[in-house]
PDB file of C-alpha atoms and ligand atoms in Angstrom:
ATOM      1  CA  MET Y   1      52.298  50.514 106.633  1.00  0.00           C
ATOM      2  CA  ARG Y   2      49.708  48.961 105.152  1.00  0.00           C
ATOM      3  CA  SER Y   3      46.700  51.470 106.051  1.00  0.00           C
ATOM      4  CA  GLU Y   4      42.949  49.575 106.858  1.00  0.00           C
ATOM      5  CA  THR Y   5      41.082  52.675 104.316  1.00  0.00           C
ATOM      6  CA  PRO Y   6      41.551  51.097 100.671  1.00  0.00           C
ATOM      7  CA  ILE Y   7      43.817  53.444  98.970  1.00  0.00           C
ATOM      8  CA  LEU Y   8      43.944  53.692  95.030  1.00  0.00           C
ATOM      9  CA  ARG Y   9      45.597  55.973  92.658  1.00  0.00           C
ATOM     10  CA  PHE Y  10      45.853  57.095  89.210  1.00  0.00           C
ATOM     11  CA  ALA Y  11      49.143  58.124  88.265  1.00  0.00           C
ATOM     12  CA  PRO Y  12      49.163  59.623  84.709  1.00  0.00           C
ATOM     13  CA  SER Y  13      52.170  60.674  82.551  1.00  0.00           C
ATOM     14  CA  PRO Y  14      52.627  64.118  81.818  1.00  0.00           C
ATOM     15  CA  ASN Y  15      53.614  63.626  78.055  1.00  0.00           C
ATOM     16  CA  GLY Y  16      50.349  64.346  76.487  1.00  0.00           C
ATOM     17  CA  ARG Y  17      46.734  65.387  77.214  1.00  0.00           C
ATOM     18  CA  LEU Y  18      44.413  62.829  78.882  1.00  0.00           C
ATOM     19  CA  HIS Y  19      42.089  61.365  76.474  1.00  0.00           C
ATOM     20  CA  LEU Y  20      39.232  58.512  77.047  1.00  0.00           C
ATOM     21  CA  GLY Y  21      41.296  55.851  77.973  1.00  0.00           C
ATOM     22  CA  HIS Y  22      42.673  57.875  80.645  1.00  0.00           C
ATOM     23  CA  ALA Y  23      39.150  58.691  81.487  1.00  0.00           C
ATOM     24  CA  TYR Y  24      38.014  55.494  81.830  1.00  0.00           C
ATOM     25  CA  SER Y  25      40.952  54.813  84.323  1.00  0.00           C
ATOM     26  CA  ALA Y  26      40.590  57.741  86.856  1.00  0.00           C
ATOM     27  CA  LEU Y  27      36.824  57.365  86.913  1.00  0.00           C
ATOM     28  CA  LEU Y  28      37.512  53.776  87.333  1.00  0.00           C
ATOM     29  CA  ASN Y  29      39.656  54.392  90.160  1.00  0.00           C
ATOM     30  CA  ALA Y  30      37.518  56.840  91.736  1.00  0.00           C
ATOM     31  CA  ASP Y  31      34.548  54.642  91.496  1.00  0.00           C
ATOM     32  CA  LEU Y  32      35.590  51.774  93.120  1.00  0.00           C
ATOM     33  CA  ALA Y  33      37.905  53.854  95.840  1.00  0.00           C
ATOM     34  CA  ALA Y  34      33.896  55.313  96.497  1.00  0.00           C
ATOM     35  CA  ARG Y  35      32.670  51.584  96.632  1.00  0.00           C
ATOM     36  CA  MET Y  36      35.457  50.063  98.951  1.00  0.00           C
ATOM     37  CA  GLY Y  37      35.045  53.239 101.046  1.00  0.00           C
ATOM     38  CA  GLY Y  38      38.652  54.505 100.751  1.00  0.00           C
ATOM     39  CA  VAL Y  39      40.800  57.226  98.745  1.00  0.00           C
ATOM     40  CA  CYS Y  40      42.087  57.304  95.664  1.00  0.00           C
ATOM     41  CA  ARG Y  41      45.121  59.478  95.168  1.00  0.00           C
ATOM     42  CA  LEU Y  42      46.933  61.712  92.369  1.00  0.00           C
ATOM     43  CA  ARG Y  43      50.054  61.164  91.573  1.00  0.00           C
ATOM     44  CA  ILE Y  44      51.698  62.945  88.236  1.00  0.00           C
ATOM     45  CA  GLU Y  45      54.260  60.664  87.180  1.00  0.00           C
ATOM     46  CA  ASP Y  46      57.200  63.156  85.650  1.00  0.00           C
ATOM     47  CA  ILE Y  47      59.936  60.983  85.748  1.00  0.00           C
ATOM     48  CA  ASP Y  48      60.883  62.114  81.987  1.00  0.00           C
ATOM     49  CA  PRO Y  49      62.328  65.256  82.361  1.00  0.00           C
ATOM     50  CA  GLN Y  50      62.420  65.502  78.401  1.00  0.00           C
ATOM     51  CA  ARG Y  51      58.729  65.177  77.716  1.00  0.00           C
ATOM     52  CA  SER Y  52      56.847  66.007  81.328  1.00  0.00           C
ATOM     53  CA  LYS Y  53      55.998  69.491  80.878  1.00  0.00           C
ATOM     54  CA  PRO Y  54      54.396  72.246  83.458  1.00  0.00           C
ATOM     55  CA  GLU Y  55      51.583  73.277  81.272  1.00  0.00           C
ATOM     56  CA  LEU Y  56      50.430  69.175  80.599  1.00  0.00           C
ATOM     57  CA  ILE Y  57      50.565  68.248  84.466  1.00  0.00           C
ATOM     58  CA  ALA Y  58      48.180  71.875  84.617  1.00  0.00           C
ATOM     59  CA  ALA Y  59      46.141  70.473  81.660  1.00  0.00           C
ATOM     60  CA  ILE Y  60      46.189  67.236  83.568  1.00  0.00           C
ATOM     61  CA  VAL Y  61      44.283  68.837  86.563  1.00  0.00           C
ATOM     62  CA  ALA Y  62      41.961  70.755  85.085  1.00  0.00           C
ATOM     63  CA  ASP Y  63      40.973  67.432  82.648  1.00  0.00           C
ATOM     64  CA  LEU Y  64      40.102  65.435  86.055  1.00  0.00           C
ATOM     65  CA  ALA Y  65      39.085  68.393  87.472  1.00  0.00           C
ATOM     66  CA  TRP Y  66      36.381  69.034  84.555  1.00  0.00           C
ATOM     67  CA  LEU Y  67      35.692  65.693  85.139  1.00  0.00           C
ATOM     68  CA  GLU Y  68      34.577  66.247  88.549  1.00  0.00           C
ATOM     69  CA  LEU Y  69      37.022  64.611  89.821  1.00  0.00           C
ATOM     70  CA  THR Y  70      39.068  66.169  93.166  1.00  0.00           C
ATOM     71  CA  TYR Y  71      41.732  64.345  94.924  1.00  0.00           C
ATOM     72  CA  PRO Y  72      43.564  64.968  98.568  1.00  0.00           C
ATOM     73  CA  GLU Y  73      46.301  67.275  98.957  1.00  0.00           C
ATOM     74  CA  PRO Y  74      49.494  66.835  98.645  1.00  0.00           C
ATOM     75  CA  VAL Y  75      49.309  65.192  94.886  1.00  0.00           C
ATOM     76  CA  ARG Y  76      52.884  63.494  94.696  1.00  0.00           C
ATOM     77  CA  ARG Y  77      54.888  64.481  91.891  1.00  0.00           C
ATOM     78  CA  GLN Y  78      57.361  62.208  91.002  1.00  0.00           C
ATOM     79  CA  SER Y  79      60.702  64.694  89.771  1.00  0.00           C
ATOM     80  CA  GLN Y  80      60.549  65.783  93.022  1.00  0.00           C
ATOM     81  CA  HIS Y  81      61.450  62.720  94.649  1.00  0.00           C
ATOM     82  CA  MET Y  82      64.641  61.911  92.701  1.00  0.00           C
ATOM     83  CA  GLY Y  83      66.856  61.421  95.755  1.00  0.00           C
ATOM     84  CA  SER Y  84      64.447  58.724  97.734  1.00  0.00           C
ATOM     85  CA  TYR Y  85      64.685  56.644  93.974  1.00  0.00           C
ATOM     86  CA  GLN Y  86      68.255  57.473  94.089  1.00  0.00           C
ATOM     87  CA  THR Y  87      68.264  55.680  97.760  1.00  0.00           C
ATOM     88  CA  ALA Y  88      66.358  52.613  96.632  1.00  0.00           C
ATOM     89  CA  LEU Y  89      68.903  52.064  93.304  1.00  0.00           C
ATOM     90  CA  ASP Y  90      71.761  52.594  95.648  1.00  0.00           C
ATOM     91  CA  ARG Y  91      70.875  49.844  98.019  1.00  0.00           C
ATOM     92  CA  LEU Y  92      69.908  47.358  95.118  1.00  0.00           C
ATOM     93  CA  VAL Y  93      73.258  48.604  93.581  1.00  0.00           C
ATOM     94  CA  ALA Y  94      75.164  47.577  97.158  1.00  0.00           C
ATOM     95  CA  ARG Y  95      73.861  44.205  97.239  1.00  0.00           C
ATOM     96  CA  GLY Y  96      75.126  43.302  93.755  1.00  0.00           C
ATOM     97  CA  LEU Y  97      72.002  42.998  92.175  1.00  0.00           C
ATOM     98  CA  ALA Y  98      72.072  46.096  89.442  1.00  0.00           C
ATOM     99  CA  TYR Y  99      74.842  46.869  87.393  1.00  0.00           C
ATOM    100  CA  PRO Y 100      75.621  50.330  85.059  1.00  0.00           C
ATOM    101  CA  CYS Y 101      74.732  49.847  81.448  1.00  0.00           C
ATOM    102  CA  PHE Y 102      77.241  51.720  78.979  1.00  0.00           C
ATOM    103  CA  CYS Y 103      75.752  50.685  75.890  1.00  0.00           C
ATOM    104  CA  SER Y 104      73.873  52.934  73.477  1.00  0.00           C
ATOM    105  CA  ARG Y 105      70.527  51.306  71.909  1.00  0.00           C
ATOM    106  CA  GLY Y 106      72.699  51.359  68.561  1.00  0.00           C
ATOM    107  CA  GLN Y 107      75.195  49.255  70.519  1.00  0.00           C
ATOM    108  CA  ILE Y 108      72.722  46.670  71.694  1.00  0.00           C
ATOM    109  CA  ARG Y 109      70.582  46.336  68.804  1.00  0.00           C
ATOM    110  CA  ALA Y 110      73.952  45.148  66.682  1.00  0.00           C
ATOM    111  CA  ARG Y 111      75.202  42.999  68.944  1.00  0.00           C
ATOM    112  CA  ILE Y 112      71.226  41.282  68.722  1.00  0.00           C
ATOM    113  CA  ALA Y 113      71.747  41.837  65.050  1.00  0.00           C
ATOM    114  CA  ALA Y 114      74.830  39.664  64.975  1.00  0.00           C
ATOM    115  CA  GLY Y 115      73.307  37.152  67.194  1.00  0.00           C
ATOM    116  CA  SER Y 116      71.112  34.191  67.006  1.00  0.00           C
ATOM    117  CA  GLU Y 117      67.465  33.972  68.053  1.00  0.00           C
ATOM    118  CA  ILE Y 118      67.232  36.695  71.438  1.00  0.00           C
ATOM    119  CA  PRO Y 119      63.932  36.119  73.267  1.00  0.00           C
ATOM    120  CA  CYS Y 120      62.272  39.443  73.759  1.00  0.00           C
ATOM    121  CA  ASP Y 121      60.356  41.425  76.945  1.00  0.00           C
ATOM    122  CA  PRO Y 122      56.862  41.399  77.466  1.00  0.00           C
ATOM    123  CA  ASP Y 123      56.918  44.768  75.689  1.00  0.00           C
ATOM    124  CA  GLY Y 124      58.776  43.219  72.726  1.00  0.00           C
ATOM    125  CA  VAL Y 125      61.967  44.679  73.240  1.00  0.00           C
ATOM    126  CA  PRO Y 126      64.841  41.764  72.467  1.00  0.00           C
ATOM    127  CA  LEU Y 127      66.565  41.066  76.270  1.00  0.00           C
ATOM    128  CA  TYR Y 128      69.509  42.136  76.710  1.00  0.00           C
ATOM    129  CA  PRO Y 129      72.424  40.255  75.943  1.00  0.00           C
ATOM    130  CA  GLY Y 130      74.345  41.070  79.582  1.00  0.00           C
ATOM    131  CA  THR Y 131      77.255  42.511  77.447  1.00  0.00           C
ATOM    132  CA  CYS Y 132      78.213  45.056  81.086  1.00  0.00           C
ATOM    133  CA  ARG Y 133      76.664  42.352  83.445  1.00  0.00           C
ATOM    134  CA  THR Y 134      80.539  41.231  83.257  1.00  0.00           C
ATOM    135  CA  LEU Y 135      82.740  43.917  82.789  1.00  0.00           C
ATOM    136  CA  GLU Y 136      86.089  43.807  84.824  1.00  0.00           C
ATOM    137  CA  VAL Y 137      85.376  46.273  88.442  1.00  0.00           C
ATOM    138  CA  GLY Y 138      88.037  48.612  88.120  1.00  0.00           C
ATOM    139  CA  LEU Y 139      86.937  49.293  84.287  1.00  0.00           C
ATOM    140  CA  VAL Y 140      83.297  49.929  85.560  1.00  0.00           C
ATOM    141  CA  ALA Y 141      84.780  52.420  88.142  1.00  0.00           C
ATOM    142  CA  ASP Y 142      86.704  54.364  85.514  1.00  0.00           C
ATOM    143  CA  ARG Y 143      84.088  54.547  83.275  1.00  0.00           C
ATOM    144  CA  LEU Y 144      81.436  56.023  86.316  1.00  0.00           C
ATOM    145  CA  ALA Y 145      84.497  58.471  87.185  1.00  0.00           C
ATOM    146  CA  ARG Y 146      84.888  59.529  83.823  1.00  0.00           C
ATOM    147  CA  GLY Y 147      81.258  60.780  84.028  1.00  0.00           C
ATOM    148  CA  GLU Y 148      80.473  57.778  81.313  1.00  0.00           C
ATOM    149  CA  PRO Y 149      76.896  57.953  80.285  1.00  0.00           C
ATOM    150  CA  HIS Y 150      74.863  54.761  81.664  1.00  0.00           C
ATOM    151  CA  THR Y 151      72.076  53.263  82.798  1.00  0.00           C
ATOM    152  CA  TRP Y 152      71.456  50.912  85.852  1.00  0.00           C
ATOM    153  CA  ARG Y 153      70.383  47.275  85.470  1.00  0.00           C
ATOM    154  CA  LEU Y 154      68.779  44.884  87.339  1.00  0.00           C
ATOM    155  CA  ASP Y 155      70.836  41.471  87.494  1.00  0.00           C
ATOM    156  CA  MET Y 156      68.011  39.219  87.129  1.00  0.00           C
ATOM    157  CA  ALA Y 157      69.475  36.186  88.008  1.00  0.00           C
ATOM    158  CA  ALA Y 158      71.132  37.581  90.661  1.00  0.00           C
ATOM    159  CA  ALA Y 159      68.064  38.908  91.938  1.00  0.00           C
ATOM    160  CA  LEU Y 160      66.515  35.528  91.573  1.00  0.00           C
ATOM    161  CA  ARG Y 161      69.383  33.921  93.763  1.00  0.00           C
ATOM    162  CA  GLU Y 162      69.120  36.358  96.553  1.00  0.00           C
ATOM    163  CA  MET Y 163      65.505  35.902  96.349  1.00  0.00           C
ATOM    164  CA  PRO Y 164      64.100  33.138  94.858  1.00  0.00           C
ATOM    165  CA  GLY Y 165      60.216  32.738  93.794  1.00  0.00           C
ATOM    166  CA  PRO Y 166      57.613  31.555  93.629  1.00  0.00           C
ATOM    167  CA  TYR Y 167      56.299  35.429  92.734  1.00  0.00           C
ATOM    168  CA  GLY Y 168      53.111  36.240  92.057  1.00  0.00           C
ATOM    169  CA  TYR Y 169      50.201  38.503  93.810  1.00  0.00           C
ATOM    170  CA  CYS Y 170      46.319  39.129  94.495  1.00  0.00           C
ATOM    171  CA  ALA Y 171      44.448  39.687  91.709  1.00  0.00           C
ATOM    172  CA  PHE Y 172      40.760  41.469  92.622  1.00  0.00           C
ATOM    173  CA  ALA Y 173      37.612  41.976  90.818  1.00  0.00           C
ATOM    174  CA  GLU Y 174      34.343  42.382  91.525  1.00  0.00           C
ATOM    175  CA  ASP Y 175      33.239  39.320  92.165  1.00  0.00           C
ATOM    176  CA  GLY Y 176      36.224  38.222  94.615  1.00  0.00           C
ATOM    177  CA  THR Y 177      40.116  37.877  94.555  1.00  0.00           C
ATOM    178  CA  SER Y 178      42.463  35.304  92.868  1.00  0.00           C
ATOM    179  CA  GLN Y 179      46.014  34.740  92.789  1.00  0.00           C
ATOM    180  CA  VAL Y 180      47.980  35.284  89.823  1.00  0.00           C
ATOM    181  CA  ALA Y 181      51.390  33.658  89.113  1.00  0.00           C
ATOM    182  CA  ALA Y 182      53.892  35.954  88.282  1.00  0.00           C
ATOM    183  CA  GLU Y 183      57.116  35.788  85.787  1.00  0.00           C
ATOM    184  CA  PRO Y 184      59.240  38.287  86.633  1.00  0.00           C
ATOM    185  CA  ALA Y 185      62.541  36.430  84.304  1.00  0.00           C
ATOM    186  CA  ARG Y 186      61.058  37.635  81.342  1.00  0.00           C
ATOM    187  CA  TRP Y 187      61.900  41.060  81.598  1.00  0.00           C
ATOM    188  CA  GLY Y 188      65.871  39.751  81.807  1.00  0.00           C
ATOM    189  CA  ASP Y 189      67.648  42.260  82.959  1.00  0.00           C
ATOM    190  CA  ALA Y 190      65.387  45.295  83.004  1.00  0.00           C
ATOM    191  CA  VAL Y 191      66.808  49.320  82.897  1.00  0.00           C
ATOM    192  CA  ILE Y 192      65.792  50.247  86.828  1.00  0.00           C
ATOM    193  CA  ALA Y 193      67.174  53.693  86.363  1.00  0.00           C
ATOM    194  CA  ARG Y 194      67.394  55.587  82.959  1.00  0.00           C
ATOM    195  CA  ARG Y 195      70.815  57.814  81.578  1.00  0.00           C
ATOM    196  CA  ASP Y 196      69.206  60.833  82.764  1.00  0.00           C
ATOM    197  CA  VAL Y 197      67.661  60.197  85.984  1.00  0.00           C
ATOM    198  CA  PRO Y 198      68.437  57.995  88.980  1.00  0.00           C
ATOM    199  CA  THR Y 199      64.936  55.449  88.137  1.00  0.00           C
ATOM    200  CA  SER Y 200      62.739  54.673  85.909  1.00  0.00           C
ATOM    201  CA  TYR Y 201      58.831  53.835  85.728  1.00  0.00           C
ATOM    202  CA  HIS Y 202      59.558  50.488  87.189  1.00  0.00           C
ATOM    203  CA  LEU Y 203      61.385  51.750  90.211  1.00  0.00           C
ATOM    204  CA  SER Y 204      59.237  54.729  91.147  1.00  0.00           C
ATOM    205  CA  VAL Y 205      55.789  53.329  90.968  1.00  0.00           C
ATOM    206  CA  VAL Y 206      56.641  51.003  93.534  1.00  0.00           C
ATOM    207  CA  HIS Y 207      58.308  52.957  95.506  1.00  0.00           C
ATOM    208  CA  ASP Y 208      55.806  55.482  95.571  1.00  0.00           C
ATOM    209  CA  ASP Y 209      52.475  53.076  95.383  1.00  0.00           C
ATOM    210  CA  ALA Y 210      54.387  51.875  98.743  1.00  0.00           C
ATOM    211  CA  GLU Y 211      55.460  55.501 100.011  1.00  0.00           C
ATOM    212  CA  GLU Y 212      51.468  56.571  99.903  1.00  0.00           C
ATOM    213  CA  GLY Y 213      50.533  53.426 101.035  1.00  0.00           C
ATOM    214  CA  VAL Y 214      48.376  52.223  98.091  1.00  0.00           C
ATOM    215  CA  THR Y 215      46.443  49.585  98.496  1.00  0.00           C
ATOM    216  CA  HIS Y 216      44.618  48.817  95.163  1.00  0.00           C
ATOM    217  CA  VAL Y 217      46.222  49.275  92.157  1.00  0.00           C
ATOM    218  CA  VAL Y 218      44.105  49.893  89.381  1.00  0.00           C
ATOM    219  CA  ARG Y 219      45.755  50.029  85.944  1.00  0.00           C
ATOM    220  CA  GLY Y 220      45.477  49.371  82.376  1.00  0.00           C
ATOM    221  CA  ARG Y 221      45.913  45.550  80.796  1.00  0.00           C
ATOM    222  CA  ASP Y 222      48.940  47.291  78.958  1.00  0.00           C
ATOM    223  CA  LEU Y 223      50.748  47.049  82.837  1.00  0.00           C
ATOM    224  CA  GLU Y 224      49.920  43.383  83.225  1.00  0.00           C
ATOM    225  CA  ALA Y 225      52.955  42.316  82.643  1.00  0.00           C
ATOM    226  CA  ALA Y 226      54.647  45.189  84.196  1.00  0.00           C
ATOM    227  CA  THR Y 227      53.371  43.661  87.493  1.00  0.00           C
ATOM    228  CA  ASP Y 228      55.274  40.574  87.390  1.00  0.00           C
ATOM    229  CA  LEU Y 229      58.511  42.602  87.528  1.00  0.00           C
ATOM    230  CA  HIS Y 230      57.009  45.164  89.809  1.00  0.00           C
ATOM    231  CA  VAL Y 231      56.466  42.056  92.739  1.00  0.00           C
ATOM    232  CA  LEU Y 232      60.185  41.055  92.680  1.00  0.00           C
ATOM    233  CA  LEU Y 233      61.400  44.701  92.752  1.00  0.00           C
ATOM    234  CA  GLN Y 234      58.497  45.267  96.001  1.00  0.00           C
ATOM    235  CA  ARG Y 235      60.304  41.978  97.173  1.00  0.00           C
ATOM    236  CA  LEU Y 236      63.784  43.131  96.822  1.00  0.00           C
ATOM    237  CA  LEU Y 237      63.062  46.074  98.758  1.00  0.00           C
ATOM    238  CA  GLY Y 238      61.223  44.913 101.434  1.00  0.00           C
ATOM    239  CA  LEU Y 239      57.906  46.648 100.200  1.00  0.00           C
ATOM    240  CA  PRO Y 240      54.147  45.138 100.790  1.00  0.00           C
ATOM    241  CA  VAL Y 241      52.649  43.464  97.569  1.00  0.00           C
ATOM    242  CA  PRO Y 242      49.037  45.738  96.741  1.00  0.00           C
ATOM    243  CA  TYR Y 243      46.481  44.069  94.992  1.00  0.00           C
ATOM    244  CA  TYR Y 244      46.125  44.548  91.852  1.00  0.00           C
ATOM    245  CA  ARG Y 245      43.075  44.853  88.722  1.00  0.00           C
ATOM    246  CA  HIS Y 246      44.455  45.509  85.206  1.00  0.00           C
ATOM    247  CA  HIS Y 247      41.534  46.600  83.800  1.00  0.00           C
ATOM    248  CA  PRO Y 248      40.588  46.494  79.778  1.00  0.00           C
ATOM    249  CA  LEU Y 249      41.948  49.430  77.577  1.00  0.00           C
ATOM    250  CA  LEU Y 250      39.499  51.399  75.048  1.00  0.00           C
ATOM    251  CA  LEU Y 251      40.119  51.085  71.518  1.00  0.00           C
ATOM    252  CA  ASP Y 252      40.166  53.355  68.685  1.00  0.00           C
ATOM    253  CA  SER Y 253      37.975  52.077  65.607  1.00  0.00           C
ATOM    254  CA  ALA Y 254      41.043  50.772  63.795  1.00  0.00           C
ATOM    255  CA  GLY Y 255      41.272  47.926  67.286  1.00  0.00           C
ATOM    256  CA  GLU Y 256      44.071  50.590  68.492  1.00  0.00           C
ATOM    257  CA  LYS Y 257      44.694  51.314  72.106  1.00  0.00           C
ATOM    258  CA  LEU Y 258      43.846  54.889  71.889  1.00  0.00           C
ATOM    259  CA  ALA Y 259      46.815  57.211  72.164  1.00  0.00           C
ATOM    260  CA  LYS Y 260      47.333  61.086  71.483  1.00  0.00           C
ATOM    261  CA  SER Y 261      50.030  59.621  69.039  1.00  0.00           C
ATOM    262  CA  ARG Y 262      47.822  58.237  66.903  1.00  0.00           C
ATOM    263  CA  GLY Y 263      45.662  60.766  67.123  1.00  0.00           C
ATOM    264  CA  SER Y 264      43.090  59.622  69.569  1.00  0.00           C
ATOM    265  CA  GLN Y 265      40.433  62.454  70.671  1.00  0.00           C
ATOM    266  CA  SER Y 266      41.672  64.494  73.570  1.00  0.00           C
ATOM    267  CA  LEU Y 267      39.153  65.189  76.768  1.00  0.00           C
ATOM    268  CA  ALA Y 268      40.379  68.478  75.871  1.00  0.00           C
ATOM    269  CA  ASP Y 269      39.243  68.190  72.237  1.00  0.00           C
ATOM    270  CA  LEU Y 270      36.165  66.526  73.552  1.00  0.00           C
ATOM    271  CA  ARG Y 271      35.308  69.735  76.272  1.00  0.00           C
ATOM    272  CA  ALA Y 272      36.007  72.162  73.380  1.00  0.00           C
ATOM    273  CA  SER Y 273      33.538  70.397  70.936  1.00  0.00           C
ATOM    274  CA  GLY Y 274      30.594  70.663  73.694  1.00  0.00           C
ATOM    275  CA  VAL Y 275      30.869  67.330  75.239  1.00  0.00           C
ATOM    276  CA  THR Y 276      29.620  67.790  78.967  1.00  0.00           C
ATOM    277  CA  PRO Y 277      30.997  65.326  81.707  1.00  0.00           C
ATOM    278  CA  GLY Y 278      28.424  63.817  82.313  1.00  0.00           C
ATOM    279  CA  ALA Y 279      27.831  62.392  78.812  1.00  0.00           C
ATOM    280  CA  ILE Y 280      31.680  60.986  79.214  1.00  0.00           C
ATOM    281  CA  ARG Y 281      31.137  59.523  82.487  1.00  0.00           C
ATOM    282  CA  ALA Y 282      27.950  58.130  80.519  1.00  0.00           C
ATOM    283  CA  ARG Y 283      29.977  56.836  77.447  1.00  0.00           C
ATOM    284  CA  LEU Y 284      32.732  54.920  80.008  1.00  0.00           C
ATOM    285  CA  GLY Y 285      29.641  53.205  81.951  1.00  0.00           C
ATOM    286  CA  PHE Y 286      29.888  55.242  85.192  1.00  0.00           C
ATOM    287  CA  SER Y 287      26.842  57.395  86.441  1.00  0.00           C
TER     288      SER Y 287
HETATM  289  N1  LIG X   1      52.199  56.799  84.505  1.00  0.00           N
HETATM  290  C1  LIG X   1      51.653  55.081  84.078  1.00  0.00           C
HETATM  291  C2  LIG X   1      50.933  55.844  82.890  1.00  0.00           C
HETATM  292  O1  LIG X   1      50.298  56.947  83.217  1.00  0.00           O
HETATM  293  C3  LIG X   1      50.821  54.572  84.304  1.00  0.00           C
HETATM  294  C4  LIG X   1      51.722  53.934  85.435  1.00  0.00           C
HETATM  295  C5  LIG X   1      50.646  52.817  86.828  1.00  0.00           C
HETATM  296  O2  LIG X   1      49.280  53.280  86.909  1.00  0.00           O
HETATM  297  O3  LIG X   1      51.195  51.902  87.076  1.00  0.00           O
HETATM  298  O4  LIG X   1      50.457  55.122  81.525  1.00  0.00           O
END
């Protein structure tokens, strides 16, 4: 149900310490929520059982508190809602819109290497060649019954047959809103549930934005292309489409996106070196 009060969210994945790029996104969400008379929620996107660590979640909460950002309780943790994602996945499977994929990454690479030019998705990953889409039904049932590891992929062609486009969403900016066309097909048969959990970033984020009544999604431009897939999932699952705003990313001196893996300073490093929250806010353009 869409609420009258604007609801925004900051939704970090706890697989590393927060850096200035996260701080910018968190502060922008909080600032916009305040200016719109709305609220900003915190959501911990901890679906990755290997990379999400309790100590990293505690560190995120502490870093945000240090930045003087507070969030309404309860803070949603995605790892506690696997049953809801499973239900959403089951609905797509029951309608023939998702299929199990038993291919390993190596098998997909080998198959792609053997073929000719394969287009890539917006993340630069070659589109899945569809090997498991046409497996014989009985064989699929046997492999599932044997517990063979598998992901679940969206059958993009079937999805677009059931819900033909056009697709788009409303982007909001300081000077108003604009309609943006979306092309979900460029993601091909995207993985919507990983091997280890019955979901993926794409499935849980659209589920949770609806579940939490999020009206305005504000996130980095690195996720702009993902929105094309999200609007399709929203239509397939009968969920509302929020307004979107994709903010510029903070770059390091080499022009690369900030990332812990590239040695970007974490907020904890900055705090330890004596930087104040006020200085961070000022540096990022917030008062
Ligand atoms: N959890 C995602 C990340 O940390 C952000 C998801 C979103 O804002 O939609 O990159």
